Coordinates of C-alpha atoms in Angstrom, one line a residue:
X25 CA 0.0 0.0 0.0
X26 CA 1.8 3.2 -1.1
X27 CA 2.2 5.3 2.2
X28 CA 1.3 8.7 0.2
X29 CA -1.8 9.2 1.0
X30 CA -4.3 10.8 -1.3
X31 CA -8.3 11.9 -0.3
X32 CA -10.8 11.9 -2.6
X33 CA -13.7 14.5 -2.2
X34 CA -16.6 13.0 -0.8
X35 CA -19.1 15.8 -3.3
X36 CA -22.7 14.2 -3.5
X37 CA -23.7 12.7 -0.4
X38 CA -26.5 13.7 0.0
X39 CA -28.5 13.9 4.3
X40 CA -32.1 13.4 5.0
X41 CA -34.0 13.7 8.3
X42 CA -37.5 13.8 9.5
X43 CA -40.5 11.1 10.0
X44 CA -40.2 9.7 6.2
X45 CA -36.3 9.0 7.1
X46 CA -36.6 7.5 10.7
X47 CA -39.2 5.3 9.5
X48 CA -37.1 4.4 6.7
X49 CA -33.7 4.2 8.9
X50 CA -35.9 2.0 11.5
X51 CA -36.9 -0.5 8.3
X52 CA -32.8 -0.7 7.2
X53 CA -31.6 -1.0 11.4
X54 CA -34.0 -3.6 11.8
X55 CA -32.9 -5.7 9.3
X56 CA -29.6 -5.0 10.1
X57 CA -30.1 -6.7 13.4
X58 CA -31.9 -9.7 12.3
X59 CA -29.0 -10.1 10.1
X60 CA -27.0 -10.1 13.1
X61 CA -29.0 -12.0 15.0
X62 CA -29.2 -15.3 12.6
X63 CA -26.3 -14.8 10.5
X64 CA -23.6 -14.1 12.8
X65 CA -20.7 -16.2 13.2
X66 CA -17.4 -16.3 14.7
X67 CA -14.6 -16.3 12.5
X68 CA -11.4 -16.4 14.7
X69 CA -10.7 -18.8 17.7
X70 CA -7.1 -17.7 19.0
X71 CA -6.7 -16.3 22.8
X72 CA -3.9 -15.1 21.8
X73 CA -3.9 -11.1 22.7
X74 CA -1.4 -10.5 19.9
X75 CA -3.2 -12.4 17.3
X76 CA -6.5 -11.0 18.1
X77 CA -5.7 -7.4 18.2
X78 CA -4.1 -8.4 15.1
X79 CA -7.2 -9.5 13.6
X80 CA -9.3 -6.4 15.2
X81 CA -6.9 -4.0 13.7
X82 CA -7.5 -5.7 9.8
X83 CA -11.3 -6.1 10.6
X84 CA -12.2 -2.5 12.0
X85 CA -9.6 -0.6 9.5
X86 CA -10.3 -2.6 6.5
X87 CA -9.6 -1.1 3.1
X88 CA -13.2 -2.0 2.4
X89 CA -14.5 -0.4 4.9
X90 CA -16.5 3.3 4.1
X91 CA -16.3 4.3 7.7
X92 CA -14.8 3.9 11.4
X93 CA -17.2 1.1 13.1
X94 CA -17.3 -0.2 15.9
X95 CA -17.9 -3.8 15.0
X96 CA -21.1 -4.2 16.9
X97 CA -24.4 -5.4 15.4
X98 CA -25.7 -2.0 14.6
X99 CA -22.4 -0.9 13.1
X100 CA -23.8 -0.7 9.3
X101 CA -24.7 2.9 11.0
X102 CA -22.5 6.0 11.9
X103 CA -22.3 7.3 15.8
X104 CA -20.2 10.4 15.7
X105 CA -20.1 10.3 19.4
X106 CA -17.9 7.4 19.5
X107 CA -14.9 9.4 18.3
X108 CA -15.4 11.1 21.5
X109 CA -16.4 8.4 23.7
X110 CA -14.9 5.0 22.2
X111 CA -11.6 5.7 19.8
X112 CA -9.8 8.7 20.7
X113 CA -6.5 6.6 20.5
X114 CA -7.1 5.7 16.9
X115 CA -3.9 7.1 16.3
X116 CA -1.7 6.7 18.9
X117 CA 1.4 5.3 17.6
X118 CA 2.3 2.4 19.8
X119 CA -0.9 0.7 19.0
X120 CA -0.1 0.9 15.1
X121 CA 1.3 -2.3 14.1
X122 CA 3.2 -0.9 10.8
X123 CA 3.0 1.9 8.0
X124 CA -0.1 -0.2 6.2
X125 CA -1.9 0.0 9.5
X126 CA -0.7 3.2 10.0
X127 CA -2.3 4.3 6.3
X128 CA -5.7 2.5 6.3
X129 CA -6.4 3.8 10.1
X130 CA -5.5 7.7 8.4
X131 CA -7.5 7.1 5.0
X132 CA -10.5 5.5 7.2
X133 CA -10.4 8.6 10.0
X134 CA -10.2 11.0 7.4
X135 CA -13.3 9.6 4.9
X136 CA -15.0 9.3 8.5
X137 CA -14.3 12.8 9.6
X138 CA -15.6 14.4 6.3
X139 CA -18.8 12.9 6.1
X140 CA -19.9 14.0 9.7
X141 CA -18.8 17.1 9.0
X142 CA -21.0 17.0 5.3
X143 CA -23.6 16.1 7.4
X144 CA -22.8 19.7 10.1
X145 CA -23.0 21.7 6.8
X146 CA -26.2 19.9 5.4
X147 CA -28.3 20.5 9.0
X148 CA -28.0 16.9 10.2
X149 CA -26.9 16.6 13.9
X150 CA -28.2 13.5 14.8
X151 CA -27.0 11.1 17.4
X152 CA -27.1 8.4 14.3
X153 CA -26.5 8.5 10.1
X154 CA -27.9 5.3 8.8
X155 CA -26.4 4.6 5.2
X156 CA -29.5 4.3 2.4
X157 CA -27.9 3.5 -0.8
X158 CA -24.8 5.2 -2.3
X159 CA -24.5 8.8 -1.1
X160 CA -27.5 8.8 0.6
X161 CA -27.5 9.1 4.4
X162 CA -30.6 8.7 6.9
X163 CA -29.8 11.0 10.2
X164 CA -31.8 9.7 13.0
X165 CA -32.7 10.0 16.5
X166 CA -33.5 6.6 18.4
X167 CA -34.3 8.0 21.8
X168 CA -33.3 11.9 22.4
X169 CA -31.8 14.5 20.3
X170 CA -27.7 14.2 20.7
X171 CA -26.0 16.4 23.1
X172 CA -22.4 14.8 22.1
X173 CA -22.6 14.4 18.5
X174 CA -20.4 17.7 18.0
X175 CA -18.1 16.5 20.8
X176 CA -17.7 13.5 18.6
X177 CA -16.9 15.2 15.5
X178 CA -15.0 17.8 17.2
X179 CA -13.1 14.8 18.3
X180 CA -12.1 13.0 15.1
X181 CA -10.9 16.4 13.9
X182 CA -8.9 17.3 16.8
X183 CA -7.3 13.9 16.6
X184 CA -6.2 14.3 12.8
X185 CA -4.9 17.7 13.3
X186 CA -3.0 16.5 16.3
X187 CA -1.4 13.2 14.4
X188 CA 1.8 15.0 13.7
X189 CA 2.5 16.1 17.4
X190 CA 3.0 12.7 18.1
X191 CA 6.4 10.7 18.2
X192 CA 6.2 8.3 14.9
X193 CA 8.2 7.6 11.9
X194 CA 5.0 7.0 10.0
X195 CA 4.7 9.1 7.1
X196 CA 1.0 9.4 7.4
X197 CA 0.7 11.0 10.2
X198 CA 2.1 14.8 8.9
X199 CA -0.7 13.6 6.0
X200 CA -3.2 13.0 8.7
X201 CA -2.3 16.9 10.4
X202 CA -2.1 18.4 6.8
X203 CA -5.7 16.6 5.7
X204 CA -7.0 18.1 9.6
X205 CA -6.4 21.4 9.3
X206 CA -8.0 21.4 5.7
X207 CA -11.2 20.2 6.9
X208 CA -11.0 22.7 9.3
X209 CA -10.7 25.3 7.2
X210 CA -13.3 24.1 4.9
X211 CA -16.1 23.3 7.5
X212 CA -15.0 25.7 10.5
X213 CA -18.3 28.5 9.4
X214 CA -20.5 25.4 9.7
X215 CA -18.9 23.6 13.1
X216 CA -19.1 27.4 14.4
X217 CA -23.1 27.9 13.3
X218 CA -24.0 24.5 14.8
X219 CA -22.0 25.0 17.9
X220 CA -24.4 28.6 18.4
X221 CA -27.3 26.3 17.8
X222 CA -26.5 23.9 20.9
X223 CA -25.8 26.9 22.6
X224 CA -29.0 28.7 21.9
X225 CA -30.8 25.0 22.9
X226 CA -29.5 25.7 27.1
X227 CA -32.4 26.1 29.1
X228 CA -32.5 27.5 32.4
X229 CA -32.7 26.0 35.7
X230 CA -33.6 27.6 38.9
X231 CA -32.3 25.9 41.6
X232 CA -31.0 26.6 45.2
X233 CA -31.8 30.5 44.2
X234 CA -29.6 29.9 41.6
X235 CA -29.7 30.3 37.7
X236 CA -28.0 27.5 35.9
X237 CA -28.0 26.2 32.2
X238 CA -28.8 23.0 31.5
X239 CA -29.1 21.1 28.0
X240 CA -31.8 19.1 29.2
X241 CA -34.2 20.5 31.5
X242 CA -37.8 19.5 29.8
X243 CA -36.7 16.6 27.8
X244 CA -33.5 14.1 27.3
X245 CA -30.7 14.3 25.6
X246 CA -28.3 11.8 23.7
X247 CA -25.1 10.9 24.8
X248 CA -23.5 7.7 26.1
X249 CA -25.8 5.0 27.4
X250 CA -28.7 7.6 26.2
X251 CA -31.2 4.9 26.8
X252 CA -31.5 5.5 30.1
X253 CA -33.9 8.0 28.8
X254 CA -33.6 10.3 31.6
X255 CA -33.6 14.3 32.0
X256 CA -30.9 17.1 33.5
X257 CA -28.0 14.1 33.2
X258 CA -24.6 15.0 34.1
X259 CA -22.6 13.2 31.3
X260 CA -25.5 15.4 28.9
X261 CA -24.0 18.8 30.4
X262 CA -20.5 17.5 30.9
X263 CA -20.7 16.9 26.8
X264 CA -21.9 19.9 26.0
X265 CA -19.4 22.5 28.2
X266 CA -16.9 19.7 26.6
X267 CA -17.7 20.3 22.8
X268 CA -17.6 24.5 23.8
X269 CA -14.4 24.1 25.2
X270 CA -13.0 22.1 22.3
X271 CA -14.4 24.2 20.1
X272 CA -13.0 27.5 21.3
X273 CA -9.2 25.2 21.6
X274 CA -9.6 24.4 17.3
X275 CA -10.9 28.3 16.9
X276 CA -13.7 27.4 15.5
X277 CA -15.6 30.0 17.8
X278 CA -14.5 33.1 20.3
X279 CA -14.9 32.3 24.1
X280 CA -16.3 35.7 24.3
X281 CA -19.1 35.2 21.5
X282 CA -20.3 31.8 24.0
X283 CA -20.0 34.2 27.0
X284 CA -22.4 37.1 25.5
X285 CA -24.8 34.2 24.8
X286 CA -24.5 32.6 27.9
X287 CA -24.4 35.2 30.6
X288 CA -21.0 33.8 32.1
X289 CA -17.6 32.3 30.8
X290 CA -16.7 29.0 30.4
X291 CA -15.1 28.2 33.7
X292 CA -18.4 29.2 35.6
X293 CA -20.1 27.7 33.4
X294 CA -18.0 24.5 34.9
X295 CA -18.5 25.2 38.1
X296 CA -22.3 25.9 38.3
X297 CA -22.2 22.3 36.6
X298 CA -19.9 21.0 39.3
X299 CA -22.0 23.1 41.6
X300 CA -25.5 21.8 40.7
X301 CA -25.1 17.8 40.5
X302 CA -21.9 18.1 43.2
X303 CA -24.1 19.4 46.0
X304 CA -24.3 16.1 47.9
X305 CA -20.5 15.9 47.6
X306 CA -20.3 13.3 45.0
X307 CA -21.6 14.3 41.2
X308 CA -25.0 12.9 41.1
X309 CA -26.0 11.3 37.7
X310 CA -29.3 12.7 37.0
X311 CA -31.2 15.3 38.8
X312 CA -34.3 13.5 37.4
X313 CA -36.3 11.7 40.0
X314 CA -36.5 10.7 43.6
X315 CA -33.6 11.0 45.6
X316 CA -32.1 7.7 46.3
X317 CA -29.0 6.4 48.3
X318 CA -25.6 7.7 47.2
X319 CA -24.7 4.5 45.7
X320 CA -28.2 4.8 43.3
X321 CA -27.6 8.1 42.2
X322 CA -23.9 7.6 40.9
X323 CA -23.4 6.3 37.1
X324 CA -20.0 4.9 35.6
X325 CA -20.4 7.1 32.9
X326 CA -19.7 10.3 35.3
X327 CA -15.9 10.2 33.6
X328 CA -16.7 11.9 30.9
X329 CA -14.1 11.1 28.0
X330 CA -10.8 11.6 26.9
X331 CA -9.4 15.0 28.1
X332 CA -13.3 16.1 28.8
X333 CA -14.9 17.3 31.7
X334 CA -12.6 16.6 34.0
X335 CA -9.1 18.3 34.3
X336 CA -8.6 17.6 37.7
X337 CA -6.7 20.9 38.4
X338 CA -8.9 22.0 41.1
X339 CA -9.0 20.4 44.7
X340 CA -12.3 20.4 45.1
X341 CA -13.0 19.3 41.7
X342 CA -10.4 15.8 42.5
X343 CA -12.3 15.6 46.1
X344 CA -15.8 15.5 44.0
X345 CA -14.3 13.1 41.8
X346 CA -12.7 10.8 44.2
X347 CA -15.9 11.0 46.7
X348 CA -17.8 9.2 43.5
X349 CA -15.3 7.0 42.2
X350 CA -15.1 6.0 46.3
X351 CA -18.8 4.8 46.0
X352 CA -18.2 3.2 42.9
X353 CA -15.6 1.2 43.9
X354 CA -17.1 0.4 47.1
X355 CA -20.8 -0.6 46.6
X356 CA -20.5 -4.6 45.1
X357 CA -24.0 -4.2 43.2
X358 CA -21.2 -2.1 40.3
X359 CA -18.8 -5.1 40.1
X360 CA -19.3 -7.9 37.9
X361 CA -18.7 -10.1 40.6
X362 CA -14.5 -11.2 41.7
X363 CA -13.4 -8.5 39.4
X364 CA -12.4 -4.8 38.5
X365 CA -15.3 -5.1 35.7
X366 CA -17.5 -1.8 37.0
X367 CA -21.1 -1.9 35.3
X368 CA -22.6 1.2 34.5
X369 CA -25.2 1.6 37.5
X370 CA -26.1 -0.3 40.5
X371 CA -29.7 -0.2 39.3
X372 CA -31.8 -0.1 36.2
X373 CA -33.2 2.4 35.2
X374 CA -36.9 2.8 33.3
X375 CA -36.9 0.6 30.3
X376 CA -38.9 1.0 27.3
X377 CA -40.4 -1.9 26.1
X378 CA -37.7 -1.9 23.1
X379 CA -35.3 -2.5 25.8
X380 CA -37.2 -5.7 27.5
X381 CA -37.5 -7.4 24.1
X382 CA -34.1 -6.5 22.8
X383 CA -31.1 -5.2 25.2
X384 CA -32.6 -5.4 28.8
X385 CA -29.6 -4.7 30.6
X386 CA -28.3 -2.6 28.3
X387 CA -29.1 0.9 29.9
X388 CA -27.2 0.2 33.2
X389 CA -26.9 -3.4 34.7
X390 CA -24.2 -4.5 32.1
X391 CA -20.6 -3.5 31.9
X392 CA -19.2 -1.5 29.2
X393 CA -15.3 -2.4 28.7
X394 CA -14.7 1.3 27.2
X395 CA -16.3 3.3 29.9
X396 CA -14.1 1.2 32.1
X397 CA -10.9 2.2 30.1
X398 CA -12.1 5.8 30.6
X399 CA -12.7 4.9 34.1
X400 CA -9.1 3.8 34.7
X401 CA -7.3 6.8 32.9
X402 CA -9.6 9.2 35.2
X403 CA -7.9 7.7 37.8
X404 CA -4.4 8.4 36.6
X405 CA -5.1 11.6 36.2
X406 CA -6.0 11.8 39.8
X407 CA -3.0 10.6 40.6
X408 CA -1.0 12.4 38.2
X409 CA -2.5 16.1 39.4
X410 CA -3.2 15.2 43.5
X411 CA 1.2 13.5 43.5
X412 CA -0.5 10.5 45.0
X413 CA -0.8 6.8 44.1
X414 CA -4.5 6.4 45.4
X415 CA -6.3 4.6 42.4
X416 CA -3.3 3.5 40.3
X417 CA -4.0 -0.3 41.6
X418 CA -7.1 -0.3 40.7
X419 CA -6.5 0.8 37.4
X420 CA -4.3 -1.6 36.6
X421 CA -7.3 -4.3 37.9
X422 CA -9.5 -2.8 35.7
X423 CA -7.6 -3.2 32.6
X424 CA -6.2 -6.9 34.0
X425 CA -10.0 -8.2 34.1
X426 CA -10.0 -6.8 30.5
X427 CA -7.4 -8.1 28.9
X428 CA -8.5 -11.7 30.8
X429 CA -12.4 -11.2 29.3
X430 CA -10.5 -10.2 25.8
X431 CA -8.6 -13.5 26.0
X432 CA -11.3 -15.6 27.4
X433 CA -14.3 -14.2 24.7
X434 CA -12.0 -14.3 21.9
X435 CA -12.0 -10.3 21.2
X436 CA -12.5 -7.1 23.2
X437 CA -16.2 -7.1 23.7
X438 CA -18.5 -4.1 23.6
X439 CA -20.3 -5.0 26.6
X440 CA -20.2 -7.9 29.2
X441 CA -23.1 -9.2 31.6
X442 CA -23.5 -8.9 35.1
X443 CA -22.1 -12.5 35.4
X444 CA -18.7 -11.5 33.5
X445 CA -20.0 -13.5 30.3
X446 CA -20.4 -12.5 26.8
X447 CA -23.6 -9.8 26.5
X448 CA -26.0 -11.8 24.6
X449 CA -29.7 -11.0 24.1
X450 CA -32.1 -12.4 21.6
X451 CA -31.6 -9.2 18.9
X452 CA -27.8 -8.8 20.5
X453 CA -25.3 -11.6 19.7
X454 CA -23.0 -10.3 21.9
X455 CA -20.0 -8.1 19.4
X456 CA -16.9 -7.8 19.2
X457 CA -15.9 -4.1 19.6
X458 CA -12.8 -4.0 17.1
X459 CA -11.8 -0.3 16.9
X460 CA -12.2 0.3 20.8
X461 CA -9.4 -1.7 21.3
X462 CA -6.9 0.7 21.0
X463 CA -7.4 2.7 23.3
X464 CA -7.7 -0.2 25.6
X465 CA -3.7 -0.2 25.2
X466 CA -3.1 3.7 25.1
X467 CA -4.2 3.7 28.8
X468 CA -2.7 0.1 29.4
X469 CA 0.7 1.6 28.4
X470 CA -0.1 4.5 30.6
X471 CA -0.8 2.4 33.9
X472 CA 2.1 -0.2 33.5
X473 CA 4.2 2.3 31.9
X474 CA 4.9 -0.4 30.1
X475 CA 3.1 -1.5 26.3
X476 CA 1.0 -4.6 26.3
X477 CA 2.0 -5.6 22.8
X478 CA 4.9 -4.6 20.5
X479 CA 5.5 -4.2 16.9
X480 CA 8.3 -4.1 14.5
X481 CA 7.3 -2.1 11.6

């Protein structure tokens, strides 16, 4: 594969939305999951970690491939979230195992990148693009409208534009920076006009004789484990002051433009956030509903993603954080039992009745391998800004158990049951998240200070 990389202009896609394309989207996910469901079948036996990252790596950044997928059932659709929440690390050099790799991962990333941001500059901010026929794109919203879909893209970007601070002798990479900034350039007037729209969507929130802004005060909004279908979430708001902070870093938009709009700057904007769901001294997950115990109204998904919410600069921002992750680790209704495998609540939450047919533990009683990753390198940087060695240990556990489950399952799964076994319902086979898995060993190298696997290139 030659390792100059050109990219071919994506002009003609075309975006649709509205009840004529969910309807239609619905028909083509459906089928998709059938497919799934009957026709799935398991193609590579080795436990061998090396052989079946190896085989991850070819499957989720196949020259084929028209996108960056997960590899789970509902893959055949686009989630621009996940380039927040599930592959930051696409590019991180040590998990690269040569130039080829190094190529299809920049060619896919790019192409990826591109269409999300087609879809910005068509109107389409949807938590999901479902592909119907060639150039033709469904955008969809299963449950909520998306409160992380800009994060996402925002995400993919920042991580081409980035490729060439890192240390690598691949060639691609400075391609990969180059390709970055152009797509900036191109699409920075319509990142900029949809980033004014979230911001026009904050509602307020009166609380303790207080005015805050919140993204989701009369109805939900979409981000990670959305299907808990609940209101005035914290990962929701997290997201959102996320995707303004990113967005002023690429200069897509003037911090001073968001604070005319907003009434206050970004960094209050933080704290009234920290403020608000912090108020019982551990960041509650939803203001929406009963108060419960502590241990019922902390989610795994609190950690926000990669170089997100939490900076960890603050000490009373690390004692909010530790205070949760305290409860977390404590309470044995998050563990999947004799392991560091933290599911995503101690409780489920509502379900609608899509859930009870096809993914009943899906919203919060099953564990989700990534948000455990996340989990670990939140705890790093706790320990990396408080000069202490307080979670480090459990860090490692974490990504121990995974590795084991990735050995024992025969891939890195998306998510695992409450019993620690593959996550199987009768529409859900139980996948195999390919492209998650490096990140998995960005943050392994991080803990160990070590790398998990090596290659020669």
């Amino acid at each position: 594969m030659n390792s100059d990389i050109s990219f071919p202009s994506h002009r003609g896609n075309r975006f649709y939305q509205g009840t004529a394309a969910t309807f239609v989207a619905n028909a083509i996910q459906a089928v998709n999951f059938l497919g799934d469901r009957f026709l799935r079948k398991s193609h590579h036996s080795s436990t061998v970690i090396e052989d079946l990252y190896r085989h991850s790596m070819d499957s989720a950044f196949s020259v084929t491939e028209a996108f960056l997928v997960t590899g789970a059932p509902h893959a055949s659709a686009y989630y621009p979230r996940d380039f927040a929440w599930f592959y930051p690390d696409v590019l991180d050099p040590e998990t690269i195992m040569d130039a080829q790799d190094a190529v299809r991962r920049v060619r896919l990333l790019e192409k990826s990148v591109r269409l999300l941001l087609e879809a910005v500059r068509a109107g389409v901010v949807t938590t999901t693009i479902v592909p119907a026929g060639r150039g033709r794109y469904l955008g969809v919203n299963y449950f909520s409208r998306p409160s992380d879909t800009l994060l996402g893209i925002l995400a993919g970007l920042q991580q081409m534009i980035t490729a060439d601070e890192r240390a690598s002798s691949y060639l691609a990479m400075s391609q990969c920076a180059h390709a970055g900034r152009l797509l900036l350039a191109e699409y920075g007037v319509d990142l900029k006009r949809a980033i004014l729209q979230l911001t026009g969507e904050l509602e307020p929130f009166d609380a303790d004789r207080t005015r805050y802004l919140l993204c989701d005060v009369n109805a939900p909004r979409s981000a990670a484990t959305d299907t808990r279908a609940e209101r005035r979430r914290f990962v929701t708001n997290a997201c959102v002051y996320t995707t303004f902070v990113w967005g002023v870093q690429l200069g897509v938009i003037d911090e001073n433009e968001l604070k005319r709009l907003m009434g206050r700057d970004l960094a209050q904007y933080k704290k009234d956030l920290l403020r608000l769901f912090g108020k019982d001294g551990y960041i509650r997950h939803s203001l929406d509903g009963p108060a419960g115990s502590p241990v019922s109204s902390v989610a795994l998904d609190f950690v926000s993603v990669h170089r997100g919410f939490w900076d960890l600069n603050d000490a009373s921002e690390r004692a909010l954080f530790a205070a949760t992750t305290d409860l977390i680790i404590a309470e044995p209704r998050f563990r999947v039992p004799s392991t560091f495998h933290f599911l995503v609540s101690a409780d489920n939450p509502r379900n609608k009745i899509i859930h009870k047919i096809a993914a009943p533990a899906y919203q919060g009683r099953s564990s989700w391998p990534t948000f455990n990753v996340e989990f670990a390198d939140r705890m790093l940087d706790f320990d990396e800004f408080s000069g202490s060695e307080t979670y480090r240990g459990c860090a490692q556990g974490i990504l121990k158990d995974i590795r084991t489950a990735t050995e024992v399952h025969g891939g890195y799964q998306e998510l695992i049951s409450e019993q620690g076994l593959k996550y199987r319902t009768w529409a859900y086979k139980g996948a195999v998240a390919h492209s998650w898995f490096p990140r998995f060993l960005s943050v392994w190298r991080r803990a160990y200070g070590t790398p998990l696997l090596q290659w020669n290139d």
